[in-house]
Amino acid sequence: MAKSKTNDGYQRGVYGALLKLMHFIAAVQFSYGLYYDFVYVHFPPELKRPGGEFGGKLKFLTIWDAILQAVYFTICLLNDFIGTNEVAPKRMPLIRKVKDYMLAAFAFPVALNVGVTFWTLMAIDRELVFPKALDAVFPGWLNHVMHTNIVIFMVLEICTSFRQYPSRKAGLTGLGIFMASYLVWLHIVHHFGGIWVYPVLEVLNLPQRIIFFAVSLIFCVGLYLLGEFFNNLIWTKELKQLRTAAGSGASKKIK
């Protein structure tokens, strides 16, 4: 009975209600941020670079990540109602499996990559990533939704929702496919649009760009490992409980 109560504690009572509220706020926030960006944010002709029309706003990793966060937190909210947040449920719902894998392979490392990279480049030279002229058309609150809140909500999520990370091979494979897809997309935009999506790439020669991309991918892998370490540190007790439950189940099958 005690184990059941421990499991139920993650989805019932005040804790469960607050978790649902956080997921709802995150899903609505990122969805509305995307809607506002696509519908109301229009760059005047003088701020557009020749060829910049190709790919539209979907050429930015920030938009890819915002879509990812909106989808992820919507899945979290659905899981709160039709799935489960228990540590060791008798049967793991598919939506919970998708939710847990998405955070590990995509949502956490990509969000931190976007947030940390953006604010680091802003501190070095904002003209390389977000020219000051854009302040007139891109509101500050939207900038924080896209580049600050993604990190805040990911940290909150990993601290408040239990999950078991997938194997490193499975997790890093998913992350590698995602980042490789965006890297290919960057070069497609450059080929057909004639510009690099981010001005910082314009000032780098070919060897420097190769190093930049390699470092970016290595950084993503590091963020994946950070998320795994952070998750295992926070949920040490629950992971032991899960292994115990799995061991008990295996013993019963043998008997």
Short mmCIF file of N, CA and C in Angstrom, two decimals, residues 34 37-38 41-43 47-49 51-68 110 113-114 118 127-131 134 138 146-147 150 178-179 181-183 185-187 189-190 195-202:
data_model
loop_
_atom_site.label_atom_id
_atom_site.label_comp_id
_atom_site.label_asym_id
_atom_site.label_seq_id
_atom_site.Cartn_x
_atom_site.Cartn_y
_atom_site.Cartn_z
N LEU A 34 4.20 31.10 -30.50
CA LEU A 34 4.32 30.74 -31.92
C LEU A 34 3.25 31.44 -32.76
N ASP A 37 4.08 35.12 -33.06
CA ASP A 37 5.25 35.32 -33.93
C ASP A 37 4.87 35.21 -35.41
N PHE A 38 4.12 34.18 -35.76
CA PHE A 38 3.76 33.96 -37.16
C PHE A 38 2.72 34.96 -37.67
N VAL A 41 4.33 39.28 -35.98
CA VAL A 41 5.71 39.77 -36.12
C VAL A 41 6.10 39.74 -37.59
N HIS A 42 6.21 40.92 -38.17
CA HIS A 42 6.60 41.04 -39.58
C HIS A 42 7.76 42.03 -39.69
N PHE A 43 8.85 41.56 -40.26
CA PHE A 43 10.01 42.42 -40.41
C PHE A 43 9.81 43.38 -41.59
N LEU A 47 14.80 45.58 -42.92
CA LEU A 47 15.44 44.66 -41.98
C LEU A 47 15.61 43.25 -42.57
N LYS A 48 15.06 43.04 -43.76
CA LYS A 48 15.16 41.74 -44.39
C LYS A 48 16.41 41.63 -45.22
N ARG A 49 17.06 40.48 -45.14
CA ARG A 49 18.24 40.25 -45.97
C ARG A 49 17.80 39.62 -47.30
N GLY A 51 17.13 37.19 -50.05
CA GLY A 51 17.10 35.73 -50.00
C GLY A 51 16.54 35.20 -48.69
N GLY A 52 16.29 36.10 -47.74
CA GLY A 52 15.83 35.67 -46.42
C GLY A 52 14.41 35.14 -46.40
N GLU A 53 13.69 35.28 -47.51
CA GLU A 53 12.31 34.80 -47.55
C GLU A 53 12.25 33.28 -47.60
N PHE A 54 13.29 32.65 -48.16
CA PHE A 54 13.26 31.19 -48.31
C PHE A 54 13.25 30.53 -46.92
N GLY A 55 12.29 29.65 -46.72
CA GLY A 55 12.20 28.93 -45.45
C GLY A 55 11.38 29.66 -44.40
N GLY A 56 11.13 30.95 -44.65
CA GLY A 56 10.34 31.72 -43.68
C GLY A 56 10.94 31.66 -42.29
N LYS A 57 10.09 31.66 -41.29
CA LYS A 57 10.57 31.61 -39.90
C LYS A 57 11.00 30.21 -39.49
N LEU A 58 10.61 29.22 -40.29
CA LEU A 58 10.98 27.84 -39.97
C LEU A 58 12.46 27.56 -40.19
N LYS A 59 13.20 28.56 -40.67
CA LYS A 59 14.64 28.35 -40.83
C LYS A 59 15.40 28.55 -39.53
N PHE A 60 14.71 29.06 -38.50
CA PHE A 60 15.37 29.33 -37.23
C PHE A 60 15.21 28.16 -36.25
N LEU A 61 16.31 27.77 -35.59
CA LEU A 61 16.25 26.71 -34.60
C LEU A 61 15.35 27.12 -33.44
N THR A 62 15.28 28.41 -33.15
CA THR A 62 14.39 28.91 -32.10
C THR A 62 12.94 28.49 -32.36
N ILE A 63 12.50 28.58 -33.61
CA ILE A 63 11.13 28.20 -33.96
C ILE A 63 10.96 26.69 -33.86
N TRP A 64 11.95 25.95 -34.34
CA TRP A 64 11.90 24.48 -34.21
C TRP A 64 11.74 24.11 -32.73
N ASP A 65 12.52 24.78 -31.89
CA ASP A 65 12.47 24.45 -30.46
C ASP A 65 11.14 24.87 -29.84
N ALA A 66 10.61 26.04 -30.22
CA ALA A 66 9.33 26.50 -29.67
C ALA A 66 8.21 25.52 -30.03
N ILE A 67 8.24 25.02 -31.27
CA ILE A 67 7.26 24.00 -31.69
C ILE A 67 7.44 22.74 -30.85
N LEU A 68 8.69 22.36 -30.66
CA LEU A 68 9.01 21.18 -29.86
C LEU A 68 8.48 21.33 -28.44
N VAL A 110 17.77 20.46 -26.52
CA VAL A 110 17.57 21.50 -27.54
C VAL A 110 17.20 22.83 -26.89
N ASN A 113 20.29 24.27 -25.38
CA ASN A 113 21.19 24.69 -26.46
C ASN A 113 20.77 26.05 -26.99
N VAL A 114 19.47 26.19 -27.30
CA VAL A 114 18.96 27.45 -27.83
C VAL A 114 19.14 28.58 -26.82
N PHE A 118 21.99 31.42 -27.41
CA PHE A 118 21.44 32.74 -27.73
C PHE A 118 21.97 33.81 -26.78
N GLU A 127 24.61 41.78 -32.44
CA GLU A 127 24.39 41.96 -33.88
C GLU A 127 24.60 40.67 -34.66
N LEU A 128 25.32 39.72 -34.06
CA LEU A 128 25.58 38.44 -34.72
C LEU A 128 24.40 37.48 -34.63
N VAL A 129 23.46 37.75 -33.71
CA VAL A 129 22.37 36.81 -33.51
C VAL A 129 21.00 37.47 -33.46
N PHE A 130 20.92 38.67 -32.88
CA PHE A 130 19.64 39.36 -32.74
C PHE A 130 19.88 40.87 -32.79
N PRO A 131 20.06 41.41 -34.00
CA PRO A 131 20.38 42.84 -34.15
C PRO A 131 19.41 43.74 -33.39
N LEU A 134 15.87 44.78 -34.46
CA LEU A 134 14.72 43.89 -34.35
C LEU A 134 13.86 44.19 -33.12
N PHE A 138 10.08 42.88 -32.68
CA PHE A 138 10.04 41.64 -31.93
C PHE A 138 9.97 41.97 -30.45
N MET A 146 10.75 32.71 -26.08
CA MET A 146 11.49 31.87 -27.02
C MET A 146 12.89 31.49 -26.55
N HIS A 147 13.52 32.34 -25.73
CA HIS A 147 14.92 32.10 -25.38
C HIS A 147 15.23 31.98 -23.89
N ILE A 150 12.03 28.81 -22.15
CA ILE A 150 12.27 27.42 -22.57
C ILE A 150 13.20 26.71 -21.59
N PHE A 178 17.81 14.68 -34.92
CA PHE A 178 17.17 16.01 -34.87
C PHE A 178 18.16 17.10 -35.27
N MET A 179 19.35 17.11 -34.66
CA MET A 179 20.33 18.16 -34.93
C MET A 179 20.90 18.03 -36.34
N SER A 181 19.28 16.90 -38.89
CA SER A 181 18.22 17.37 -39.78
C SER A 181 18.24 18.89 -39.88
N TYR A 182 18.46 19.55 -38.73
CA TYR A 182 18.50 21.01 -38.76
C TYR A 182 19.75 21.50 -39.49
N LEU A 183 20.86 20.80 -39.31
CA LEU A 183 22.10 21.18 -39.98
C LEU A 183 21.94 21.07 -41.51
N TRP A 185 19.08 21.32 -43.06
CA TRP A 185 18.14 22.39 -43.39
C TRP A 185 18.87 23.74 -43.52
N LEU A 186 19.83 23.99 -42.63
CA LEU A 186 20.62 25.22 -42.71
C LEU A 186 21.29 25.35 -44.07
N HIS A 187 21.85 24.25 -44.53
CA HIS A 187 22.57 24.28 -45.82
C HIS A 187 21.60 24.35 -47.01
N VAL A 189 18.76 26.04 -46.89
CA VAL A 189 18.40 27.47 -46.89
C VAL A 189 19.52 28.29 -47.52
N HIS A 190 20.77 27.97 -47.18
CA HIS A 190 21.90 28.70 -47.73
C HIS A 190 22.00 28.49 -49.24
N ILE A 195 21.77 32.86 -48.22
CA ILE A 195 22.22 33.46 -46.96
C ILE A 195 22.37 32.36 -45.90
N TRP A 196 23.20 32.66 -44.90
CA TRP A 196 23.23 31.83 -43.72
C TRP A 196 22.16 32.36 -42.77
N VAL A 197 21.45 31.44 -42.13
CA VAL A 197 20.34 31.83 -41.25
C VAL A 197 20.81 32.79 -40.16
N TYR A 198 21.96 32.50 -39.58
CA TYR A 198 22.48 33.34 -38.49
C TYR A 198 23.68 34.14 -38.98
N PRO A 199 23.66 35.46 -38.74
CA PRO A 199 24.75 36.34 -39.20
C PRO A 199 26.14 35.88 -38.75
N VAL A 200 26.22 35.20 -37.59
CA VAL A 200 27.52 34.76 -37.09
C VAL A 200 28.19 33.83 -38.10
N LEU A 201 27.40 33.06 -38.86
CA LEU A 201 27.96 32.14 -39.84
C LEU A 201 28.52 32.87 -41.05
N GLU A 202 28.04 34.09 -41.29
CA GLU A 202 28.52 34.88 -42.42
C GLU A 202 29.98 35.30 -42.25
#
